[in-house]
Amino acid sequence: MRICVFCSANDSLDSEIVAQTSALGRWAAANGHTIVFGGNDSGLMHAVSLAARDGGGRLVGVVPHVIEQRGKLSPYLDVHIPCETLSDRKDLMVLQSDAFVVLPGGIGTLDELFTVASSAGLGYHSKPIIIYNMCGFWDSLLQMLDDLEQRGVIRGHWRDAIRVVTTLEELAAAIGE
């Protein structure tokens, strides 16, 4: 399976989140999954790609030129897909992936989550979307989504489209292993 990982490229995250991200990379490699990610060499992107590489896993990086120009390209890519913009990047990541896993991140990660969730809601794809709520990182987002649902601005139940997990075992089950 090709698992797209949306996550932070910042190096300031809690060490437990980094450790759990590395465990995800090792698990993916051990189970023959390919990691599709933003191709950056820092933060959680680096942690998941290094762990997957060390475990013999395959890595696909979808990388905007601006990241390459800044010298931030991951050295672990098996497949390097260059693109122009973040919109291009998201479109290509959707095409390259069978499932989406949202790890801790910021505005870019939220943008990616909401793009794939909105796309699924409109029927563009039916791929699993999973928020991996490590260390309660996404608790406030989950509360906000619940609030939006209660206010009637989300059609149906958002949890029907987006699964939330807190462990690697739950993630494996949500992906269908």
PDB file of C-alpha atoms in Angstrom, residues 38-137:
ATOM      1  CA  GLY A  38       6.470  15.978   0.979  1.00  0.00           C
ATOM      2  CA  GLY A  39      10.133  15.083   0.457  1.00  0.00           C
ATOM      3  CA  ASN A  40      11.540  17.478   3.037  1.00  0.00           C
ATOM      4  CA  ASP A  41      14.620  16.578   5.085  1.00  0.00           C
ATOM      5  CA  SER A  42      13.507  18.012   8.420  1.00  0.00           C
ATOM      6  CA  GLY A  43      10.986  17.540  11.206  1.00  0.00           C
ATOM      7  CA  LEU A  44       8.595  14.615  11.166  1.00  0.00           C
ATOM      8  CA  MET A  45       9.112  14.235   7.425  1.00  0.00           C
ATOM      9  CA  HIS A  46      12.733  13.425   8.157  1.00  0.00           C
ATOM     10  CA  ALA A  47      11.851  11.117  11.058  1.00  0.00           C
ATOM     11  CA  VAL A  48       9.376   8.996   9.097  1.00  0.00           C
ATOM     12  CA  SER A  49      11.570   8.815   5.989  1.00  0.00           C
ATOM     13  CA  LEU A  50      14.769   7.927   7.881  1.00  0.00           C
ATOM     14  CA  ALA A  51      12.991   5.176   9.837  1.00  0.00           C
ATOM     15  CA  ALA A  52      11.353   3.781   6.704  1.00  0.00           C
ATOM     16  CA  ARG A  53      14.674   3.880   4.827  1.00  0.00           C
ATOM     17  CA  ASP A  54      16.511   2.165   7.689  1.00  0.00           C
ATOM     18  CA  GLY A  55      13.843  -0.551   7.619  1.00  0.00           C
ATOM     19  CA  GLY A  56      14.265  -1.113   3.892  1.00  0.00           C
ATOM     20  CA  GLY A  57      11.099   0.763   2.947  1.00  0.00           C
ATOM     21  CA  ARG A  58      10.336   2.655  -0.226  1.00  0.00           C
ATOM     22  CA  LEU A  59       9.883   6.455  -0.269  1.00  0.00           C
ATOM     23  CA  VAL A  60       8.136   8.701  -2.755  1.00  0.00           C
ATOM     24  CA  GLY A  61       8.719  12.425  -2.308  1.00  0.00           C
ATOM     25  CA  VAL A  62       6.496  14.996  -3.982  1.00  0.00           C
ATOM     26  CA  VAL A  63       8.601  18.111  -3.760  1.00  0.00           C
ATOM     27  CA  PRO A  64       7.881  21.706  -4.755  1.00  0.00           C
ATOM     28  CA  HIS A  65      10.854  23.394  -6.423  1.00  0.00           C
ATOM     29  CA  VAL A  66      11.051  25.958  -3.622  1.00  0.00           C
ATOM     30  CA  ILE A  67      12.000  23.202  -1.157  1.00  0.00           C
ATOM     31  CA  GLU A  68      14.760  21.999  -3.462  1.00  0.00           C
ATOM     32  CA  GLN A  69      15.983  25.562  -3.963  1.00  0.00           C
ATOM     33  CA  ARG A  70      16.273  25.917  -0.188  1.00  0.00           C
ATOM     34  CA  GLY A  71      18.391  22.751  -0.004  1.00  0.00           C
ATOM     35  CA  LYS A  72      15.776  20.834   2.016  1.00  0.00           C
ATOM     36  CA  LEU A  73      15.329  17.778  -0.241  1.00  0.00           C
ATOM     37  CA  SER A  74      15.329  14.445   1.593  1.00  0.00           C
ATOM     38  CA  PRO A  75      18.314  12.265   0.657  1.00  0.00           C
ATOM     39  CA  TYR A  76      16.237   9.076   1.092  1.00  0.00           C
ATOM     40  CA  LEU A  77      13.878   9.290  -1.891  1.00  0.00           C
ATOM     41  CA  ASP A  78      13.436   6.286  -4.156  1.00  0.00           C
ATOM     42  CA  VAL A  79      11.100   8.299  -6.353  1.00  0.00           C
ATOM     43  CA  HIS A  80      11.398  12.068  -6.637  1.00  0.00           C
ATOM     44  CA  ILE A  81       8.378  13.837  -8.143  1.00  0.00           C
ATOM     45  CA  PRO A  82       9.098  17.541  -8.612  1.00  0.00           C
ATOM     46  CA  CYS A  83       6.242  20.035  -8.764  1.00  0.00           C
ATOM     47  CA  GLU A  84       5.694  23.778  -8.929  1.00  0.00           C
ATOM     48  CA  THR A  85       3.215  24.628  -6.177  1.00  0.00           C
ATOM     49  CA  LEU A  86       1.682  23.259  -2.989  1.00  0.00           C
ATOM     50  CA  SER A  87      -1.575  22.725  -4.891  1.00  0.00           C
ATOM     51  CA  ASP A  88       0.307  20.616  -7.440  1.00  0.00           C
ATOM     52  CA  ARG A  89       1.944  18.737  -4.580  1.00  0.00           C
ATOM     53  CA  LYS A  90      -1.407  17.834  -2.992  1.00  0.00           C
ATOM     54  CA  ASP A  91      -2.878  16.711  -6.319  1.00  0.00           C
ATOM     55  CA  LEU A  92       0.131  14.503  -7.034  1.00  0.00           C
ATOM     56  CA  MET A  93       0.157  13.069  -3.506  1.00  0.00           C
ATOM     57  CA  VAL A  94      -3.514  12.100  -3.868  1.00  0.00           C
ATOM     58  CA  LEU A  95      -2.746  10.364  -7.172  1.00  0.00           C
ATOM     59  CA  GLN A  96       0.251   8.520  -5.696  1.00  0.00           C
ATOM     60  CA  SER A  97      -1.486   7.279  -2.521  1.00  0.00           C
ATOM     61  CA  ASP A  98      -3.911   4.616  -1.334  1.00  0.00           C
ATOM     62  CA  ALA A  99      -4.469   6.088   2.148  1.00  0.00           C
ATOM     63  CA  PHE A 100      -3.702   9.303   4.045  1.00  0.00           C
ATOM     64  CA  VAL A 101      -2.282   9.545   7.560  1.00  0.00           C
ATOM     65  CA  VAL A 102      -2.244  12.936   9.251  1.00  0.00           C
ATOM     66  CA  LEU A 103       0.498  13.313  11.858  1.00  0.00           C
ATOM     67  CA  PRO A 104       1.181  16.398  13.977  1.00  0.00           C
ATOM     68  CA  GLY A 105       1.754  19.475  11.896  1.00  0.00           C
ATOM     69  CA  GLY A 106       0.764  23.052  11.290  1.00  0.00           C
ATOM     70  CA  ILE A 107      -1.065  25.057   8.665  1.00  0.00           C
ATOM     71  CA  GLY A 108       0.321  23.050   5.739  1.00  0.00           C
ATOM     72  CA  THR A 109      -0.725  19.767   7.337  1.00  0.00           C
ATOM     73  CA  LEU A 110      -4.203  21.137   8.039  1.00  0.00           C
ATOM     74  CA  ASP A 111      -4.433  22.315   4.428  1.00  0.00           C
ATOM     75  CA  GLU A 112      -3.563  18.814   3.227  1.00  0.00           C
ATOM     76  CA  LEU A 113      -6.056  17.175   5.609  1.00  0.00           C
ATOM     77  CA  PHE A 114      -8.921  19.438   4.601  1.00  0.00           C
ATOM     78  CA  THR A 115      -8.115  19.134   0.891  1.00  0.00           C
ATOM     79  CA  VAL A 116      -8.289  15.325   0.923  1.00  0.00           C
ATOM     80  CA  ALA A 117     -11.341  15.340   3.234  1.00  0.00           C
ATOM     81  CA  SER A 118     -13.203  17.827   1.030  1.00  0.00           C
ATOM     82  CA  SER A 119     -12.233  15.862  -2.073  1.00  0.00           C
ATOM     83  CA  ALA A 120     -13.559  12.664  -0.525  1.00  0.00           C
ATOM     84  CA  GLY A 121     -16.770  14.426   0.472  1.00  0.00           C
ATOM     85  CA  LEU A 122     -17.338  15.424  -3.148  1.00  0.00           C
ATOM     86  CA  GLY A 123     -16.616  11.893  -4.369  1.00  0.00           C
ATOM     87  CA  TYR A 124     -13.236  12.492  -5.980  1.00  0.00           C
ATOM     88  CA  HIS A 125     -11.778   9.581  -4.024  1.00  0.00           C
ATOM     89  CA  SER A 126     -12.750   7.029  -1.383  1.00  0.00           C
ATOM     90  CA  LYS A 127      -9.322   6.491   0.157  1.00  0.00           C
ATOM     91  CA  PRO A 128      -8.998   6.193   3.945  1.00  0.00           C
ATOM     92  CA  ILE A 129      -8.173   9.411   5.801  1.00  0.00           C
ATOM     93  CA  ILE A 130      -6.754   8.868   9.276  1.00  0.00           C
ATOM     94  CA  ILE A 131      -5.770  11.416  11.901  1.00  0.00           C
ATOM     95  CA  TYR A 132      -3.064   9.874  14.079  1.00  0.00           C
ATOM     96  CA  ASN A 133      -3.658  11.793  17.305  1.00  0.00           C
ATOM     97  CA  MET A 134      -0.266  11.246  18.920  1.00  0.00           C
ATOM     98  CA  CYS A 135      -0.004  12.473  22.492  1.00  0.00           C
ATOM     99  CA  GLY A 136      -3.341  14.264  22.113  1.00  0.00           C
ATOM    100  CA  PHE A 137      -1.804  16.648  19.569  1.00  0.00           C
TER     101      PHE A 137
END
